[in-house]
Each structure stands twice: as C-alpha cells, then as structure tokens.
C-alpha cells in the first residue's frame, strides 16, 4: 500500500514514522546473524528490513518533491532518547544484542506517533493511508490474542513484548474508532477543526 | 558480538 501511495502525489505518509520502523527492524533482526528459527522467520525478517528501507528511500529520495515535510514535524528524539534509556534499564539480559532487541520492541510501540501527529496536524488522511494504519495496528493487536494462546498452551510469556504490544495497540485504538465509524462507512477520514 | 536471547516472534 505504501509503495502504491508513494507513486502518487501528496502522500501524507510520515517519513519520520517510516524511518523509525526501519530502525525498529534493523535493531530487532540482528539475531539473523546469531540464531535460526525457520525459513519463514528468516525470510520475513529480510522482507521487513528491505521494505522498510525501500519505503524510506521512496519518501526521502525518489519522491522527495511530494513529501509533506511541513506537516511531519514530530520530534523523534523525544521518542528515541527515553526509549533508549528504558531499554538499558528494563531488559531480559544486559547484553548488546538483547538491549537492541528491547529498544526495537519499545520503539515499535511508539513509532506510529509521528504519523498520528501528522494526521492530527493536517486534520485528514487519505483513505489508503487509513487502510495502511488499520492493518499495521491490527498486526500487533492480533499478537495479543496469540500471546494469550501461547501462555495457556505453551507456557510462553514475554512481559516486555506483551506490555509494549498493549501500549502499541492502545495508541491505535483512537484511530481504530475513527476507521470503523468513518472510513468503513465510505467517508474520508477528516478530523473536526 | 554477544548473543541475545532466542526470540521467535517477528
């Protein structure tokens, strides 16, 4: 969806959110070098990394002229600095790879904020952007169901991932509400002034 | 390069 969107004008996609996602996948999938889980797992990791960088490239390089930088003004250091600090303090293991993994989990939970901030600034979103956001939010929300399943049937429980996943899903809730009440009824998402 | 825990989720 993002690729398609980038090809038309006035994408209103937050380049900052996409940069953060590229950083998220880079720091999380460093375990590509140390552990192998499955062919599916490895290929999805590579696809995520490749797509996130391709999206950043499209926004900042190839389609620089249509990038709406004036509305993409969220200060990402306000996310990266606290998230970086927290990943040093609260992690499973004080090792470089594990701290970077924790950083990526925390950062992912808030990486969408520049995008939501951009929508609140412009007061509207293209319908395709809202579909993208909906499925991005749904992706982590479905993990909540998966974690309950895994807790009961496999005894698996990762507190860091679960708390961050809940935070991430909560951030999308407001948007989910608008998506269901407006976009699914065929209206364009526009916020009252 | 220190090894991290094994995380199987994406």
PDB file of C-alpha atoms in Angstrom:
ATOM      1  CA  UNK A   1       0.000   0.000   0.000  1.00  0.00           C
ATOM      2  CA  UNK A   2       2.769   2.411   0.895  1.00  0.00           C
ATOM      3  CA  UNK A   3       4.576   1.709  -2.333  1.00  0.00           C
ATOM      4  CA  UNK A   4       1.443   2.453  -4.345  1.00  0.00           C
ATOM      5  CA  UNK A   5       0.808   5.557  -2.316  1.00  0.00           C
ATOM      6  CA  UNK A   6       4.292   6.873  -2.795  1.00  0.00           C
ATOM      7  CA  UNK A   7       3.791   6.874  -6.511  1.00  0.00           C
ATOM      8  CA  UNK A   8       1.042   9.469  -6.414  1.00  0.00           C
ATOM      9  CA  UNK A   9       1.301  12.989  -5.160  1.00  0.00           C
ATOM     10  CA  UNK A  10       0.770  14.320  -1.657  1.00  0.00           C
ATOM     11  CA  UNK A  11       1.277  11.019   0.072  1.00  0.00           C
ATOM     12  CA  UNK A  12       0.949  12.435   3.616  1.00  0.00           C
ATOM     13  CA  UNK A  13       2.875   9.488   4.906  1.00  0.00           C
ATOM     14  CA  UNK A  14       5.135  10.386   7.786  1.00  0.00           C
ATOM     15  CA  UNK A  15       8.735   9.841   6.677  1.00  0.00           C
ATOM     16  CA  UNK A  16       9.718  10.002  10.333  1.00  0.00           C
ATOM     17  CA  UNK A  17       7.486   7.055  11.271  1.00  0.00           C
ATOM     18  CA  UNK A  18       8.913   5.087   8.363  1.00  0.00           C
ATOM     19  CA  UNK A  19      12.472   5.932   9.455  1.00  0.00           C
ATOM     20  CA  UNK A  20      11.622   4.727  12.949  1.00  0.00           C
ATOM     21  CA  UNK A  21      10.221   1.462  11.567  1.00  0.00           C
ATOM     22  CA  UNK A  22      13.415   0.935   9.562  1.00  0.00           C
ATOM     23  CA  UNK A  23      15.364   1.442  12.793  1.00  0.00           C
ATOM     24  CA  UNK A  24      12.989  -0.933  14.615  1.00  0.00           C
ATOM     25  CA  UNK A  25      13.503  -3.775  12.146  1.00  0.00           C
ATOM     26  CA  UNK A  26      17.251  -3.195  11.894  1.00  0.00           C
ATOM     27  CA  UNK A  27      17.835  -3.381  15.636  1.00  0.00           C
ATOM     28  CA  UNK A  28      15.405  -6.265  16.181  1.00  0.00           C
ATOM     29  CA  UNK A  29      16.541  -8.606  13.457  1.00  0.00           C
ATOM     30  CA  UNK A  30      20.251  -8.540  14.251  1.00  0.00           C
ATOM     31  CA  UNK A  31      19.609 -12.070  15.503  1.00  0.00           C
ATOM     32  CA  UNK A  32      19.594 -13.068  11.841  1.00  0.00           C
ATOM     33  CA  UNK A  33      23.325 -13.460  12.408  1.00  0.00           C
ATOM     34  CA  UNK A  34      23.106 -15.476  15.613  1.00  0.00           C
ATOM     35  CA  UNK A  35      20.034 -17.685  15.622  1.00  0.00           C
ATOM     36  CA  UNK A  36      17.968 -19.504  13.049  1.00  0.00           C
ATOM     37  CA  UNK A  37      14.305 -20.210  13.817  1.00  0.00           C
ATOM     38  CA  UNK A  38      12.733 -21.168  10.491  1.00  0.00           C
ATOM     39  CA  UNK A  39      12.951 -20.365   6.811  1.00  0.00           C
ATOM     40  CA  UNK A  40       9.699 -18.425   7.166  1.00  0.00           C
ATOM     41  CA  UNK A  41      11.059 -16.442  10.096  1.00  0.00           C
ATOM     42  CA  UNK A  42      14.309 -15.578   8.320  1.00  0.00           C
ATOM     43  CA  UNK A  43      12.658 -14.602   5.054  1.00  0.00           C
ATOM     44  CA  UNK A  44      10.043 -12.414   6.767  1.00  0.00           C
ATOM     45  CA  UNK A  45      12.775 -10.618   8.679  1.00  0.00           C
ATOM     46  CA  UNK A  46      14.641  -9.917   5.451  1.00  0.00           C
ATOM     47  CA  UNK A  47      11.437  -8.752   3.744  1.00  0.00           C
ATOM     48  CA  UNK A  48      10.563  -6.408   6.640  1.00  0.00           C
ATOM     49  CA  UNK A  49      14.024  -4.852   6.613  1.00  0.00           C
ATOM     50  CA  UNK A  50      14.109  -4.486   2.827  1.00  0.00           C
ATOM     51  CA  UNK A  51      10.602  -2.990   2.628  1.00  0.00           C
ATOM     52  CA  UNK A  52      11.187  -0.517   5.420  1.00  0.00           C
ATOM     53  CA  UNK A  53      14.360   0.823   3.800  1.00  0.00           C
ATOM     54  CA  UNK A  54      12.744   0.872   0.361  1.00  0.00           C
ATOM     55  CA  UNK A  55       9.893   2.949   1.785  1.00  0.00           C
ATOM     56  CA  UNK A  56      12.293   5.398   3.402  1.00  0.00           C
ATOM     57  CA  UNK A  57      14.187   5.640   0.122  1.00  0.00           C
ATOM     58  CA  UNK A  58      10.987   6.356  -1.812  1.00  0.00           C
ATOM     59  CA  UNK A  59       9.851   9.050   0.608  1.00  0.00           C
ATOM     60  CA  UNK A  60      13.126  10.904   1.112  1.00  0.00           C
ATOM     61  CA  UNK A  61      14.921  10.330  -2.175  1.00  0.00           C
ATOM     62  CA  UNK A  62      12.832   9.296  -5.144  1.00  0.00           C
ATOM     63  CA  UNK A  63       9.692  11.254  -4.276  1.00  0.00           C
ATOM     64  CA  UNK A  64      11.265  13.979  -2.214  1.00  0.00           C
ATOM     65  CA  UNK A  65       9.271  16.628  -4.087  1.00  0.00           C
ATOM     66  CA  UNK A  66       5.907  15.313  -2.889  1.00  0.00           C
ATOM     67  CA  UNK A  67       6.971  14.590   0.688  1.00  0.00           C
ATOM     68  CA  UNK A  68       4.872  16.728   3.026  1.00  0.00           C
ATOM     69  CA  UNK A  69       7.726  17.657   5.364  1.00  0.00           C
ATOM     70  CA  UNK A  70       5.993  20.764   6.686  1.00  0.00           C
ATOM     71  CA  UNK A  71       3.396  18.629   8.415  1.00  0.00           C
ATOM     72  CA  UNK A  72       5.807  15.911   9.521  1.00  0.00           C
ATOM     73  CA  UNK A  73       7.225  17.809  12.454  1.00  0.00           C
ATOM     74  CA  UNK A  74       7.157  15.348  15.331  1.00  0.00           C
ATOM     75  CA  UNK A  75      10.418  15.471  17.288  1.00  0.00           C
ATOM     76  CA  UNK A  76      11.649  11.878  17.073  1.00  0.00           C
ATOM     77  CA  UNK A  77      14.383  12.463  19.664  1.00  0.00           C
ATOM     78  CA  UNK A  78      11.593  12.695  22.230  1.00  0.00           C
ATOM     79  CA  UNK A  79      10.891   9.048  21.436  1.00  0.00           C
ATOM     80  CA  UNK A  80      14.358   7.673  20.760  1.00  0.00           C
ATOM     81  CA  UNK A  81      16.061   9.064  23.871  1.00  0.00           C
ATOM     82  CA  UNK A  82      13.560   7.803  26.507  1.00  0.00           C
ATOM     83  CA  UNK A  83      13.105   4.501  24.665  1.00  0.00           C
ATOM     84  CA  UNK A  84      16.888   4.053  24.514  1.00  0.00           C
ATOM     85  CA  UNK A  85      17.202   4.774  28.223  1.00  0.00           C
ATOM     86  CA  UNK A  86      14.385   2.422  29.128  1.00  0.00           C
ATOM     87  CA  UNK A  87      15.851  -0.422  27.089  1.00  0.00           C
ATOM     88  CA  UNK A  88      19.050  -0.153  29.141  1.00  0.00           C
ATOM     89  CA  UNK A  89      17.076  -0.227  32.397  1.00  0.00           C
ATOM     90  CA  UNK A  90      14.374  -2.818  31.691  1.00  0.00           C
ATOM     91  CA  UNK A  91      15.515  -5.786  29.617  1.00  0.00           C
ATOM     92  CA  UNK A  92      15.800  -9.567  29.783  1.00  0.00           C
ATOM     93  CA  UNK A  93      19.569  -9.621  29.651  1.00  0.00           C
ATOM     94  CA  UNK A  94      22.190  -6.886  29.759  1.00  0.00           C
ATOM     95  CA  UNK A  95      23.911  -7.789  26.510  1.00  0.00           C
ATOM     96  CA  UNK A  96      24.275  -5.616  23.381  1.00  0.00           C
ATOM     97  CA  UNK A  97      22.025  -7.734  21.191  1.00  0.00           C
ATOM     98  CA  UNK A  98      19.352  -8.058  23.850  1.00  0.00           C
ATOM     99  CA  UNK A  99      19.360  -4.321  24.645  1.00  0.00           C
ATOM    100  CA  UNK A 100      18.961  -3.549  20.942  1.00  0.00           C
ATOM    101  CA  UNK A 101      16.096  -6.062  20.707  1.00  0.00           C
ATOM    102  CA  UNK A 102      14.411  -4.416  23.715  1.00  0.00           C
ATOM    103  CA  UNK A 103      14.997  -0.984  22.173  1.00  0.00           C
ATOM    104  CA  UNK A 104      13.266  -2.127  18.991  1.00  0.00           C
ATOM    105  CA  UNK A 105      10.286  -3.524  20.899  1.00  0.00           C
ATOM    106  CA  UNK A 106       9.812  -0.286  22.860  1.00  0.00           C
ATOM    107  CA  UNK A 107      10.410   1.882  19.808  1.00  0.00           C
ATOM    108  CA  UNK A 108       7.928  -0.041  17.686  1.00  0.00           C
ATOM    109  CA  UNK A 109       5.183   0.581  20.221  1.00  0.00           C
ATOM    110  CA  UNK A 110       5.510   4.359  19.728  1.00  0.00           C
ATOM    111  CA  UNK A 111       6.883   4.570  16.170  1.00  0.00           C
ATOM    112  CA  UNK A 112       3.468   5.432  14.760  1.00  0.00           C
ATOM    113  CA  UNK A 113       3.206   8.649  16.811  1.00  0.00           C
ATOM    114  CA  UNK A 114       4.773  10.891  14.111  1.00  0.00           C
ATOM    115  CA  UNK A 115       2.202   9.542  11.657  1.00  0.00           C
ATOM    116  CA  UNK A 116      -0.719  10.126  14.026  1.00  0.00           C
ATOM    117  CA  UNK A 117       0.685  13.575  14.837  1.00  0.00           C
ATOM    118  CA  UNK A 118       0.818  14.361  11.132  1.00  0.00           C
ATOM    119  CA  UNK A 119      -2.828  13.350  10.685  1.00  0.00           C
ATOM    120  CA  UNK A 120      -3.857  15.459  13.655  1.00  0.00           C
ATOM    121  CA  UNK A 121      -1.998  18.413  12.135  1.00  0.00           C
ATOM    122  CA  UNK A 122      -3.428  18.140   8.644  1.00  0.00           C
ATOM    123  CA  UNK A 123      -6.799  17.087  10.074  1.00  0.00           C
ATOM    124  CA  UNK A 124      -7.342  14.411   7.461  1.00  0.00           C
ATOM    125  CA  UNK A 125      -5.924  11.267   5.945  1.00  0.00           C
ATOM    126  CA  UNK A 126      -6.199   9.690   2.542  1.00  0.00           C
ATOM    127  CA  UNK A 127      -8.311   6.553   2.621  1.00  0.00           C
ATOM    128  CA  UNK A 128      -5.424   4.336   1.547  1.00  0.00           C
ATOM    129  CA  UNK A 129      -3.333   5.721   4.410  1.00  0.00           C
ATOM    130  CA  UNK A 130      -6.070   4.781   6.856  1.00  0.00           C
ATOM    131  CA  UNK A 131      -6.176   1.220   5.466  1.00  0.00           C
ATOM    132  CA  UNK A 132      -2.416   1.003   5.944  1.00  0.00           C
ATOM    133  CA  UNK A 133      -2.672   2.251   9.527  1.00  0.00           C
ATOM    134  CA  UNK A 134      -5.525  -0.089  10.310  1.00  0.00           C
ATOM    135  CA  UNK A 135      -3.630  -3.181   9.204  1.00  0.00           C
ATOM    136  CA  UNK A 136      -0.432  -2.031  10.868  1.00  0.00           C
ATOM    137  CA  UNK A 137      -2.356  -1.717  14.154  1.00  0.00           C
ATOM    138  CA  UNK A 138      -4.197  -4.976  13.601  1.00  0.00           C
ATOM    139  CA  UNK A 139      -0.868  -6.766  13.156  1.00  0.00           C
ATOM    140  CA  UNK A 140       0.192  -6.108  16.739  1.00  0.00           C
ATOM    141  CA  UNK A 141      -3.339  -6.360  18.145  1.00  0.00           C
ATOM    142  CA  UNK A 142      -3.555  -9.924  16.800  1.00  0.00           C
ATOM    143  CA  UNK A 143      -0.346 -10.701  18.664  1.00  0.00           C
ATOM    144  CA  UNK A 144      -2.261 -10.074  21.901  1.00  0.00           C
ATOM    145  CA  UNK A 145      -4.543 -12.996  21.032  1.00  0.00           C
ATOM    146  CA  UNK A 146      -1.507 -15.053  20.053  1.00  0.00           C
ATOM    147  CA  UNK A 147       0.209 -14.308  23.380  1.00  0.00           C
ATOM    148  CA  UNK A 148      -2.829 -15.416  25.390  1.00  0.00           C
ATOM    149  CA  UNK A 149      -2.858 -18.617  23.327  1.00  0.00           C
ATOM    150  CA  UNK A 150       0.853 -19.193  23.817  1.00  0.00           C
ATOM    151  CA  UNK A 151       0.613 -18.511  27.542  1.00  0.00           C
ATOM    152  CA  UNK A 152      -2.077 -21.161  28.001  1.00  0.00           C
ATOM    153  CA  UNK A 153      -0.796 -23.800  25.623  1.00  0.00           C
ATOM    154  CA  UNK A 154       2.979 -23.331  25.606  1.00  0.00           C
ATOM    155  CA  UNK A 155       3.619 -21.573  28.904  1.00  0.00           C
ATOM    156  CA  UNK A 156       5.278 -18.834  26.868  1.00  0.00           C
ATOM    157  CA  UNK A 157       5.201 -15.327  28.320  1.00  0.00           C
ATOM    158  CA  UNK A 158       7.412 -12.388  27.397  1.00  0.00           C
ATOM    159  CA  UNK A 159       6.492  -9.486  29.663  1.00  0.00           C
ATOM    160  CA  UNK A 160       8.453  -6.874  27.678  1.00  0.00           C
ATOM    161  CA  UNK A 161       6.830  -7.818  24.381  1.00  0.00           C
ATOM    162  CA  UNK A 162       3.362  -8.050  25.946  1.00  0.00           C
ATOM    163  CA  UNK A 163       3.463  -4.673  27.729  1.00  0.00           C
ATOM    164  CA  UNK A 164       4.867  -2.941  24.630  1.00  0.00           C
ATOM    165  CA  UNK A 165       2.276  -4.707  22.475  1.00  0.00           C
ATOM    166  CA  UNK A 166      -0.533  -3.497  24.708  1.00  0.00           C
ATOM    167  CA  UNK A 167       0.803   0.082  24.644  1.00  0.00           C
ATOM    168  CA  UNK A 168       1.089  -0.083  20.864  1.00  0.00           C
ATOM    169  CA  UNK A 169      -2.462  -1.375  20.462  1.00  0.00           C
ATOM    170  CA  UNK A 170      -3.847   1.262  22.828  1.00  0.00           C
ATOM    171  CA  UNK A 171      -2.206   4.008  20.743  1.00  0.00           C
ATOM    172  CA  UNK A 172      -4.085   2.702  17.717  1.00  0.00           C
ATOM    173  CA  UNK A 173      -7.451   2.458  19.497  1.00  0.00           C
ATOM    174  CA  UNK A 174      -8.442   6.055  18.878  1.00  0.00           C
ATOM    175  CA  UNK A 175      -7.595   5.561  15.245  1.00  0.00           C
ATOM    176  CA  UNK A 176      -9.469   2.215  15.070  1.00  0.00           C
ATOM    177  CA  UNK A 177     -12.551   4.043  16.297  1.00  0.00           C
ATOM    178  CA  UNK A 178     -12.321   6.652  13.537  1.00  0.00           C
ATOM    179  CA  UNK A 179     -11.587   3.943  10.986  1.00  0.00           C
ATOM    180  CA  UNK A 180     -14.710   1.956  11.852  1.00  0.00           C
ATOM    181  CA  UNK A 181     -17.051   4.927  12.278  1.00  0.00           C
ATOM    182  CA  UNK A 182     -15.881   6.869   9.220  1.00  0.00           C
ATOM    183  CA  UNK A 183     -13.717   5.061   6.707  1.00  0.00           C
ATOM    184  CA  UNK A 184     -15.674   1.808   6.670  1.00  0.00           C
ATOM    185  CA  UNK A 185     -18.829   3.804   6.069  1.00  0.00           C
ATOM    186  CA  UNK A 186     -17.274   5.220   2.928  1.00  0.00           C
ATOM    187  CA  UNK A 187     -16.342   8.590   4.333  1.00  0.00           C
ATOM    188  CA  UNK A 188     -12.936  10.189   4.175  1.00  0.00           C
ATOM    189  CA  UNK A 189     -11.159  10.469   7.482  1.00  0.00           C
ATOM    190  CA  UNK A 190     -11.212  14.123   8.456  1.00  0.00           C
ATOM    191  CA  UNK A 191     -10.983  15.493  11.950  1.00  0.00           C
ATOM    192  CA  UNK A 192     -13.066  18.394  13.201  1.00  0.00           C
ATOM    193  CA  UNK A 193     -11.062  21.613  13.277  1.00  0.00           C
TER     194      UNK A 193
ATOM    195  CA  UNK B   1      29.167  -9.726  19.053  1.00  0.00           C
ATOM    196  CA  UNK B   2      27.322 -11.070  22.052  1.00  0.00           C
ATOM    197  CA  UNK B   3      24.432 -13.423  21.538  1.00  0.00           C
ATOM    198  CA  UNK B   4      20.975 -12.356  22.656  1.00  0.00           C
ATOM    199  CA  UNK B   5      18.074 -14.480  23.800  1.00  0.00           C
ATOM    200  CA  UNK B   6      16.240 -16.518  21.223  1.00  0.00           C
ATOM    201  CA  UNK B   7      13.198 -14.528  20.075  1.00  0.00           C
ATOM    202  CA  UNK B   8      10.944 -16.411  17.696  1.00  0.00           C
ATOM    203  CA  UNK B   9       8.392 -13.664  17.043  1.00  0.00           C
ATOM    204  CA  UNK B  10       8.553 -11.040  14.321  1.00  0.00           C
TER     205      UNK B  10
END
